[in-house]
Amino acid sequence: MLKEDLLYLQKNKPSILEAQTKMLEATKNNNLIDQTKWLKELRQRTNKITFIHTPKGKPYSLYTEKEILAKQLSDISNSSSNTQGRIFGYIWHHSEKPGVIQLVRKDVHEFNRHTGGNAIWGGNIR
């Protein structure tokens, strides 16, 4: 998460949590109309926030845009078996089309849960 986003999140947290709670409630109740409405509202309320997820179980880390760019450039220029083709803040999405992968923002990919190509044609290898 960008450092400047933290202030925005703290200021707007009640509003963001309201939209998130109502969207999850609509999802639980299989109310697609309200789910769509509140998902759109949640995206609008969090539009100014850039989330960068850390490995499972660890809290968000705070970075400036300059720090994020430096990490990404380092990952690109120093690609090795250690990074396995990973770029900070991005993830490889396995398309439903066999053999096609796309580099997408990690927050967008994780927000849109789905059965991806890794499960369909990739043998679920992680």
PDB file of C-alpha atoms in Angstrom:
ATOM      1  CA  MET A   1       0.000   0.000   0.000  1.00  0.00           C
ATOM      2  CA  LEU A   2       1.349   3.428  -0.819  1.00  0.00           C
ATOM      3  CA  LYS A   3       2.144   5.565   2.215  1.00  0.00           C
ATOM      4  CA  GLU A   4      -0.092   8.380   0.992  1.00  0.00           C
ATOM      5  CA  ASP A   5      -2.928   5.867   0.577  1.00  0.00           C
ATOM      6  CA  LEU A   6      -2.827   5.095   4.289  1.00  0.00           C
ATOM      7  CA  LEU A   7      -4.140   8.564   5.151  1.00  0.00           C
ATOM      8  CA  TYR A   8      -6.933   8.201   2.590  1.00  0.00           C
ATOM      9  CA  LEU A   9      -7.815   4.766   3.967  1.00  0.00           C
ATOM     10  CA  GLN A  10      -7.856   5.966   7.570  1.00  0.00           C
ATOM     11  CA  LYS A  11     -10.037   8.950   6.683  1.00  0.00           C
ATOM     12  CA  ASN A  12     -12.504   6.889   4.619  1.00  0.00           C
ATOM     13  CA  LYS A  13     -12.378   3.553   6.463  1.00  0.00           C
ATOM     14  CA  PRO A  14     -15.991   3.635   7.786  1.00  0.00           C
ATOM     15  CA  SER A  15     -17.353   4.340   4.308  1.00  0.00           C
ATOM     16  CA  ILE A  16     -15.173   1.650   2.713  1.00  0.00           C
ATOM     17  CA  LEU A  17     -16.101  -0.933   5.367  1.00  0.00           C
ATOM     18  CA  GLU A  18     -19.797  -0.134   4.883  1.00  0.00           C
ATOM     19  CA  ALA A  19     -19.585  -0.855   1.149  1.00  0.00           C
ATOM     20  CA  GLN A  20     -17.519  -3.996   1.736  1.00  0.00           C
ATOM     21  CA  THR A  21     -19.920  -5.324   4.389  1.00  0.00           C
ATOM     22  CA  LYS A  22     -22.989  -4.703   2.225  1.00  0.00           C
ATOM     23  CA  MET A  23     -21.349  -6.302  -0.807  1.00  0.00           C
ATOM     24  CA  LEU A  24     -20.382  -9.415   1.192  1.00  0.00           C
ATOM     25  CA  GLU A  25     -23.873  -9.602   2.688  1.00  0.00           C
ATOM     26  CA  ALA A  26     -25.429  -9.420  -0.789  1.00  0.00           C
ATOM     27  CA  THR A  27     -23.020 -12.125  -1.972  1.00  0.00           C
ATOM     28  CA  LYS A  28     -23.954 -14.354   0.969  1.00  0.00           C
ATOM     29  CA  ASN A  29     -27.663 -13.856   0.175  1.00  0.00           C
ATOM     30  CA  ASN A  30     -27.140 -14.533  -3.557  1.00  0.00           C
ATOM     31  CA  ASN A  31     -28.483 -11.052  -4.352  1.00  0.00           C
ATOM     32  CA  LEU A  32     -26.641 -10.372  -7.612  1.00  0.00           C
ATOM     33  CA  ILE A  33     -28.195  -6.927  -8.139  1.00  0.00           C
ATOM     34  CA  ASP A  34     -27.095  -5.596  -4.732  1.00  0.00           C
ATOM     35  CA  GLN A  35     -23.781  -7.423  -4.999  1.00  0.00           C
ATOM     36  CA  THR A  36     -23.029  -5.651  -8.287  1.00  0.00           C
ATOM     37  CA  LYS A  37     -24.189  -2.306  -6.877  1.00  0.00           C
ATOM     38  CA  TRP A  38     -22.011  -2.548  -3.755  1.00  0.00           C
ATOM     39  CA  LEU A  39     -19.014  -3.945  -5.633  1.00  0.00           C
ATOM     40  CA  LYS A  40     -19.135  -0.914  -7.911  1.00  0.00           C
ATOM     41  CA  GLU A  41     -19.508   1.349  -4.868  1.00  0.00           C
ATOM     42  CA  LEU A  42     -16.586  -0.358  -3.109  1.00  0.00           C
ATOM     43  CA  ARG A  43     -14.380   0.115  -6.168  1.00  0.00           C
ATOM     44  CA  GLN A  44     -15.305   3.812  -6.302  1.00  0.00           C
ATOM     45  CA  ARG A  45     -14.583   4.298  -2.601  1.00  0.00           C
ATOM     46  CA  THR A  46     -11.191   2.557  -2.831  1.00  0.00           C
ATOM     47  CA  ASN A  47     -10.236   3.879  -6.259  1.00  0.00           C
ATOM     48  CA  LYS A  48      -7.490   6.115  -4.871  1.00  0.00           C
ATOM     49  CA  ILE A  49      -5.816   3.268  -2.963  1.00  0.00           C
ATOM     50  CA  THR A  50      -3.075   1.062  -4.400  1.00  0.00           C
ATOM     51  CA  PHE A  51      -2.883  -2.210  -2.460  1.00  0.00           C
ATOM     52  CA  ILE A  52       0.308  -4.227  -2.607  1.00  0.00           C
ATOM     53  CA  HIS A  53      -0.109  -7.654  -1.039  1.00  0.00           C
ATOM     54  CA  THR A  54       2.738  -9.353   0.757  1.00  0.00           C
ATOM     55  CA  PRO A  55       3.159 -13.135   0.991  1.00  0.00           C
ATOM     56  CA  LYS A  56       0.376 -15.035   2.741  1.00  0.00           C
ATOM     57  CA  GLY A  57      -0.132 -14.230   6.390  1.00  0.00           C
ATOM     58  CA  LYS A  58       1.895 -11.037   6.398  1.00  0.00           C
ATOM     59  CA  PRO A  59       0.433  -7.531   6.763  1.00  0.00           C
ATOM     60  CA  TYR A  60       0.423  -4.935   4.017  1.00  0.00           C
ATOM     61  CA  SER A  61       3.657  -3.026   3.636  1.00  0.00           C
ATOM     62  CA  LEU A  62       3.789   0.693   2.980  1.00  0.00           C
ATOM     63  CA  TYR A  63       5.799   1.992   0.038  1.00  0.00           C
ATOM     64  CA  THR A  64       6.169   5.269  -1.806  1.00  0.00           C
ATOM     65  CA  GLU A  65       5.605   5.215  -5.566  1.00  0.00           C
ATOM     66  CA  LYS A  66       9.360   5.659  -5.985  1.00  0.00           C
ATOM     67  CA  GLU A  67      10.068   2.581  -3.822  1.00  0.00           C
ATOM     68  CA  ILE A  68       7.545   0.493  -5.776  1.00  0.00           C
ATOM     69  CA  LEU A  69       9.068   1.532  -9.098  1.00  0.00           C
ATOM     70  CA  ALA A  70      12.574   0.739  -7.808  1.00  0.00           C
ATOM     71  CA  LYS A  71      11.450  -2.752  -6.703  1.00  0.00           C
ATOM     72  CA  GLN A  72       9.758  -3.385 -10.065  1.00  0.00           C
ATOM     73  CA  LEU A  73      12.766  -2.206 -12.085  1.00  0.00           C
ATOM     74  CA  SER A  74      15.050  -4.353  -9.934  1.00  0.00           C
ATOM     75  CA  ASP A  75      12.833  -7.407 -10.515  1.00  0.00           C
ATOM     76  CA  ILE A  76      12.841  -6.806 -14.273  1.00  0.00           C
ATOM     77  CA  SER A  77      16.564  -6.138 -14.638  1.00  0.00           C
ATOM     78  CA  ASN A  78      17.683  -8.846 -12.190  1.00  0.00           C
ATOM     79  CA  SER A  79      15.368 -11.654 -13.212  1.00  0.00           C
ATOM     80  CA  SER A  80      16.712 -14.964 -12.015  1.00  0.00           C
ATOM     81  CA  SER A  81      15.541 -18.282 -10.727  1.00  0.00           C
ATOM     82  CA  ASN A  82      15.028 -16.560  -7.349  1.00  0.00           C
ATOM     83  CA  THR A  83      12.308 -14.246  -8.667  1.00  0.00           C
ATOM     84  CA  GLN A  84      10.811 -16.878 -11.001  1.00  0.00           C
ATOM     85  CA  GLY A  85       9.736 -14.135 -13.418  1.00  0.00           C
ATOM     86  CA  ARG A  86       7.830 -12.241 -10.717  1.00  0.00           C
ATOM     87  CA  ILE A  87       7.560  -8.458 -10.730  1.00  0.00           C
ATOM     88  CA  PHE A  88       6.685  -6.692  -7.475  1.00  0.00           C
ATOM     89  CA  GLY A  89       2.962  -5.849  -7.334  1.00  0.00           C
ATOM     90  CA  TYR A  90       2.105  -8.003 -10.362  1.00  0.00           C
ATOM     91  CA  ILE A  91       1.175 -11.630 -10.925  1.00  0.00           C
ATOM     92  CA  TRP A  92       1.021 -13.952 -13.907  1.00  0.00           C
ATOM     93  CA  HIS A  93      -2.628 -14.725 -14.730  1.00  0.00           C
ATOM     94  CA  HIS A  94      -3.193 -17.990 -16.576  1.00  0.00           C
ATOM     95  CA  SER A  95      -5.858 -17.286 -19.194  1.00  0.00           C
ATOM     96  CA  GLU A  96      -8.611 -19.791 -19.863  1.00  0.00           C
ATOM     97  CA  LYS A  97      -6.964 -20.190 -23.302  1.00  0.00           C
ATOM     98  CA  PRO A  98      -4.354 -22.968 -23.073  1.00  0.00           C
ATOM     99  CA  GLY A  99      -0.800 -21.668 -22.919  1.00  0.00           C
ATOM    100  CA  VAL A 100      -1.706 -17.975 -22.529  1.00  0.00           C
ATOM    101  CA  ILE A 101      -0.507 -16.035 -19.482  1.00  0.00           C
ATOM    102  CA  GLN A 102      -0.863 -12.303 -18.828  1.00  0.00           C
ATOM    103  CA  LEU A 103       0.955 -10.003 -16.402  1.00  0.00           C
ATOM    104  CA  VAL A 104      -1.694  -8.210 -14.301  1.00  0.00           C
ATOM    105  CA  ARG A 105      -1.750  -6.117 -11.141  1.00  0.00           C
ATOM    106  CA  LYS A 106      -1.855  -8.418  -8.126  1.00  0.00           C
ATOM    107  CA  ASP A 107      -4.592  -6.459  -6.331  1.00  0.00           C
ATOM    108  CA  VAL A 108      -6.868  -6.650  -9.382  1.00  0.00           C
ATOM    109  CA  HIS A 109      -6.206 -10.376  -9.833  1.00  0.00           C
ATOM    110  CA  GLU A 110      -6.867 -11.222  -6.173  1.00  0.00           C
ATOM    111  CA  PHE A 111      -9.970  -9.018  -5.980  1.00  0.00           C
ATOM    112  CA  ASN A 112     -11.531 -10.923  -8.897  1.00  0.00           C
ATOM    113  CA  ARG A 113     -11.465 -14.500  -7.629  1.00  0.00           C
ATOM    114  CA  HIS A 114     -11.920 -17.051 -10.393  1.00  0.00           C
ATOM    115  CA  THR A 115     -11.032 -20.465 -11.709  1.00  0.00           C
ATOM    116  CA  GLY A 116      -8.083 -19.602 -13.894  1.00  0.00           C
ATOM    117  CA  GLY A 117      -6.204 -21.412 -16.581  1.00  0.00           C
ATOM    118  CA  ASN A 118      -3.782 -22.840 -14.032  1.00  0.00           C
ATOM    119  CA  ALA A 119      -6.639 -24.978 -12.701  1.00  0.00           C
ATOM    120  CA  ILE A 120      -8.150 -25.595 -16.148  1.00  0.00           C
ATOM    121  CA  TRP A 121      -5.100 -26.466 -18.238  1.00  0.00           C
ATOM    122  CA  GLY A 122      -1.991 -25.870 -16.094  1.00  0.00           C
ATOM    123  CA  GLY A 123      -2.228 -28.858 -13.793  1.00  0.00           C
ATOM    124  CA  ASN A 124      -2.712 -26.599 -10.736  1.00  0.00           C
ATOM    125  CA  ILE A 125       1.062 -26.275 -10.370  1.00  0.00           C
ATOM    126  CA  ARG A 126       2.189 -23.522  -7.981  1.00  0.00           C
TER     127      ARG A 126
END
